[in-house]
Tab-separated table of N, CA and C in Angstrom:
chain	number	residue	atom	x	y	z
C	5	MET	N	21.866	-16.522	-1.224
C	5	MET	CA	21.563	-15.113	-1.219
C	5	MET	C	21.242	-14.693	0.215
C	6	SER	N	21.768	-13.560	0.626
C	6	SER	CA	21.554	-13.105	1.998
C	6	SER	C	20.223	-12.385	2.138
C	7	LEU	N	19.783	-12.254	3.359
C	7	LEU	CA	18.541	-11.550	3.645
C	7	LEU	C	18.650	-10.090	3.226
C	8	ILE	N	19.812	-9.490	3.433
C	8	ILE	CA	20.009	-8.090	3.062
C	8	ILE	C	19.782	-7.897	1.573
C	9	ALA	N	20.259	-8.799	0.768
C	9	ALA	CA	20.141	-8.673	-0.683
C	9	ALA	C	18.701	-8.847	-1.163
C	10	THR	N	17.869	-9.532	-0.384
C	10	THR	CA	16.509	-9.806	-0.830
C	10	THR	C	15.473	-8.914	-0.173
C	11	THR	N	15.864	-8.075	0.775
C	11	THR	CA	14.916	-7.207	1.457
C	11	THR	C	14.551	-6.038	0.556
C	12	ALA	N	13.264	-5.798	0.410
C	12	ALA	CA	12.794	-4.709	-0.443
C	12	ALA	C	13.225	-3.366	0.128
C	13	PRO	N	13.630	-2.440	-0.724
C	13	PRO	CA	14.070	-1.127	-0.248
C	13	PRO	C	13.029	-0.415	0.610
C	14	THR	N	11.751	-0.545	0.267
C	14	THR	CA	10.728	0.126	1.059
C	14	THR	C	10.625	-0.456	2.465
C	15	VAL	N	10.883	-1.747	2.602
C	15	VAL	CA	10.858	-2.383	3.925
C	15	VAL	C	12.008	-1.855	4.778
C	16	VAL	N	13.173	-1.711	4.176
C	16	VAL	CA	14.347	-1.202	4.889
C	16	VAL	C	14.088	0.225	5.369
C	17	VAL	N	13.572	1.068	4.493
C	17	VAL	CA	13.318	2.468	4.845
C	17	VAL	C	12.206	2.574	5.880
C	18	THR	N	11.151	1.795	5.718
C	18	THR	CA	10.052	1.813	6.692
C	18	THR	C	10.547	1.427	8.077
C	19	ALA	N	11.340	0.384	8.165
C	19	ALA	CA	11.879	-0.050	9.452
C	19	ALA	C	12.783	1.019	10.059
C	20	ALA	N	13.580	1.674	9.227
C	20	ALA	CA	14.479	2.725	9.720
C	20	ALA	C	13.694	3.925	10.240
C	21	LEU	N	12.628	4.282	9.557
C	21	LEU	CA	11.787	5.376	10.037
C	21	LEU	C	11.167	5.027	11.386
C	22	GLN	N	10.685	3.801	11.515
C	22	GLN	CA	10.098	3.366	12.784
C	22	GLN	C	11.132	3.369	13.898
C	23	ARG	N	12.348	2.906	13.596
C	23	ARG	CA	13.415	2.919	14.612
C	23	ARG	C	13.756	4.338	15.046
C	24	ALA	N	13.592	5.295	14.149
C	24	ALA	CA	13.872	6.692	14.463
C	24	ALA	C	12.687	7.358	15.178
C	25	GLY	N	11.628	6.596	15.400
C	25	GLY	CA	10.457	7.121	16.093
C	25	GLY	C	9.541	7.940	15.196
C	26	LEU	N	9.642	7.742	13.889
C	26	LEU	CA	8.841	8.482	12.926
C	26	LEU	C	7.750	7.594	12.340
C	27	ASP	N	6.659	8.203	11.919
C	27	ASP	CA	5.545	7.473	11.329
C	27	ASP	C	5.779	7.311	9.826
C	28	PRO	N	6.018	6.095	9.351
C	28	PRO	CA	6.285	5.885	7.926
C	28	PRO	C	5.152	6.351	7.012
C	29	LEU	N	3.940	6.421	7.521
C	29	LEU	CA	2.810	6.855	6.696
C	29	LEU	C	2.889	8.341	6.354
C	30	ALA	N	3.718	9.086	7.067
C	30	ALA	CA	3.872	10.521	6.807
C	30	ALA	C	4.950	10.809	5.769
C	31	TYR	N	5.571	9.750	5.240
C	31	TYR	CA	6.702	9.908	4.325
C	31	TYR	C	6.458	9.188	3.005
C	32	ILE	N	7.137	9.650	1.966
C	32	ILE	CA	7.083	9.000	0.662
C	32	ILE	C	8.267	8.025	0.627
C	33	VAL	N	8.027	6.831	1.113
C	33	VAL	CA	9.075	5.841	1.353
C	33	VAL	C	9.858	5.462	0.090
C	34	PRO	N	9.207	5.184	-1.039
C	34	PRO	CA	9.993	4.832	-2.232
C	34	PRO	C	10.937	5.956	-2.677
C	35	ASP	N	10.493	7.198	-2.509
C	35	ASP	CA	11.350	8.326	-2.879
C	35	ASP	C	12.566	8.431	-1.967
C	36	ILE	N	12.377	8.146	-0.688
C	36	ILE	CA	13.503	8.172	0.247
C	36	ILE	C	14.532	7.127	-0.171
C	37	ALA	N	14.062	5.923	-0.474
C	37	ALA	CA	14.978	4.849	-0.893
C	37	ALA	C	15.729	5.250	-2.152
C	38	HIS	N	15.026	5.806	-3.114
C	38	HIS	CA	15.650	6.218	-4.375
C	38	HIS	C	16.676	7.334	-4.149
C	39	ASP	N	16.305	8.343	-3.362
C	39	ASP	CA	17.210	9.465	-3.108
C	39	ASP	C	18.443	9.028	-2.335
C	40	LEU	N	18.276	8.101	-1.392
C	40	LEU	CA	19.430	7.591	-0.644
C	40	LEU	C	20.398	6.863	-1.557
C	41	ARG	N	19.857	6.081	-2.474
C	41	ARG	CA	20.716	5.369	-3.431
C	41	ARG	C	21.480	6.346	-4.311
C	42	ASP	N	20.800	7.420	-4.722
C	42	ASP	CA	21.450	8.424	-5.566
C	42	ASP	C	22.519	9.208	-4.813
C	43	ALA	N	22.307	9.455	-3.536
C	43	ALA	CA	23.194	10.318	-2.762
C	43	ALA	C	24.394	9.585	-2.159
C	44	THR	N	24.306	8.269	-2.027
C	44	THR	CA	25.394	7.535	-1.379
C	44	THR	C	25.850	6.373	-2.259
C	45	ALA	N	27.023	5.907	-1.971
C	45	ALA	CA	27.528	4.711	-2.658
C	45	ALA	C	27.400	3.500	-1.741
C	46	MET	N	26.602	3.647	-0.702
C	46	MET	CA	26.437	2.593	0.299
C	46	MET	C	25.244	1.704	-0.024
C	47	HIS	N	25.256	0.530	0.588
C	47	HIS	CA	24.083	-0.331	0.535
C	47	HIS	C	22.988	0.355	1.346
C	48	LEU	N	21.751	0.195	0.953
C	48	LEU	CA	20.638	0.883	1.602
C	48	LEU	C	20.573	0.610	3.098
C	49	THR	N	20.875	-0.617	3.512
C	49	THR	CA	20.819	-0.938	4.941
C	49	THR	C	21.878	-0.181	5.729
C	50	GLU	N	22.958	0.236	5.081
C	50	GLU	CA	23.968	1.064	5.744
C	50	GLU	C	23.581	2.538	5.672
C	51	ALA	N	23.034	2.941	4.550
C	51	ALA	CA	22.699	4.351	4.333
C	51	ALA	C	21.636	4.859	5.292
C	52	VAL	N	20.713	3.993	5.705
C	52	VAL	CA	19.659	4.439	6.626
C	52	VAL	C	20.206	4.720	8.022
C	53	GLY	N	21.434	4.349	8.278
C	53	GLY	CA	22.053	4.627	9.573
C	53	GLY	C	22.831	5.930	9.603
C	54	THR	N	22.777	6.695	8.529
C	54	THR	CA	23.533	7.938	8.447
C	54	THR	C	22.642	9.148	8.733
C	55	ASP	N	23.275	10.290	9.016
C	55	ASP	CA	22.531	11.540	9.199
C	55	ASP	C	21.838	11.959	7.914
C	56	LEU	N	22.412	11.585	6.802
C	56	LEU	CA	21.834	11.918	5.513
C	56	LEU	C	20.429	11.316	5.365
C	57	PHE	N	20.218	10.149	5.937
C	57	PHE	CA	18.909	9.493	5.867
C	57	PHE	C	17.818	10.400	6.421
C	58	LEU	N	18.033	10.974	7.583
C	58	LEU	CA	17.010	11.821	8.197
C	58	LEU	C	16.791	13.097	7.396
C	59	ARG	N	17.855	13.648	6.809
C	59	ARG	CA	17.691	14.838	5.968
C	59	ARG	C	16.874	14.522	4.726
C	60	ILE	N	17.161	13.396	4.106
C	60	ILE	CA	16.407	12.997	2.916
C	60	ILE	C	14.969	12.680	3.285
C	61	ALA	N	14.765	12.022	4.412
C	61	ALA	CA	13.400	11.707	4.849
C	61	ALA	C	12.603	12.994	5.062
C	62	ARG	N	13.227	13.982	5.682
C	62	ARG	CA	12.552	15.253	5.925
C	62	ARG	C	12.121	15.915	4.609
C	63	ASP	N	12.915	15.731	3.572
C	63	ASP	CA	12.592	16.306	2.261
C	63	ASP	C	11.512	15.523	1.523
C	64	ASN	N	11.158	14.362	2.019
C	64	ASN	CA	10.177	13.507	1.342
C	64	ASN	C	8.959	13.207	2.217
C	65	THR	N	8.462	14.252	2.863
C	65	THR	CA	7.236	14.081	3.646
C	65	THR	C	6.037	14.315	2.736
C	66	LYS	N	4.933	13.671	3.086
C	66	LYS	CA	3.702	13.875	2.331
C	66	LYS	C	3.126	15.241	2.688
C	67	GLU	N	2.485	15.880	1.742
C	67	GLU	CA	1.905	17.202	2.003
C	67	GLU	C	0.886	17.130	3.113
C	68	GLY	N	0.919	18.143	3.936
C	68	GLY	CA	-0.032	18.215	5.034
C	68	GLY	C	0.426	17.472	6.266
C	69	SER	N	1.561	16.791	6.221
C	69	SER	CA	2.001	16.039	7.389
C	69	SER	C	3.092	16.767	8.165
C	70	ARG	N	3.523	17.907	7.650
C	70	ARG	CA	4.595	18.659	8.321
C	70	ARG	C	4.095	19.402	9.509
């Protein structure tokens, strides 16, 4: 089994947010992972590299952090 297949979705999204210079604590990470899966037919590790990732992340911020 590859590392990609065993990496938790929240870990993938958290790392992607950090790479984008964003604070993962300001986002609802599980919701971002779920919405990305629903919106794309890609593996999560590929989906976080798309423009769609940042749009979905923006829609899943915690209240008061905007």
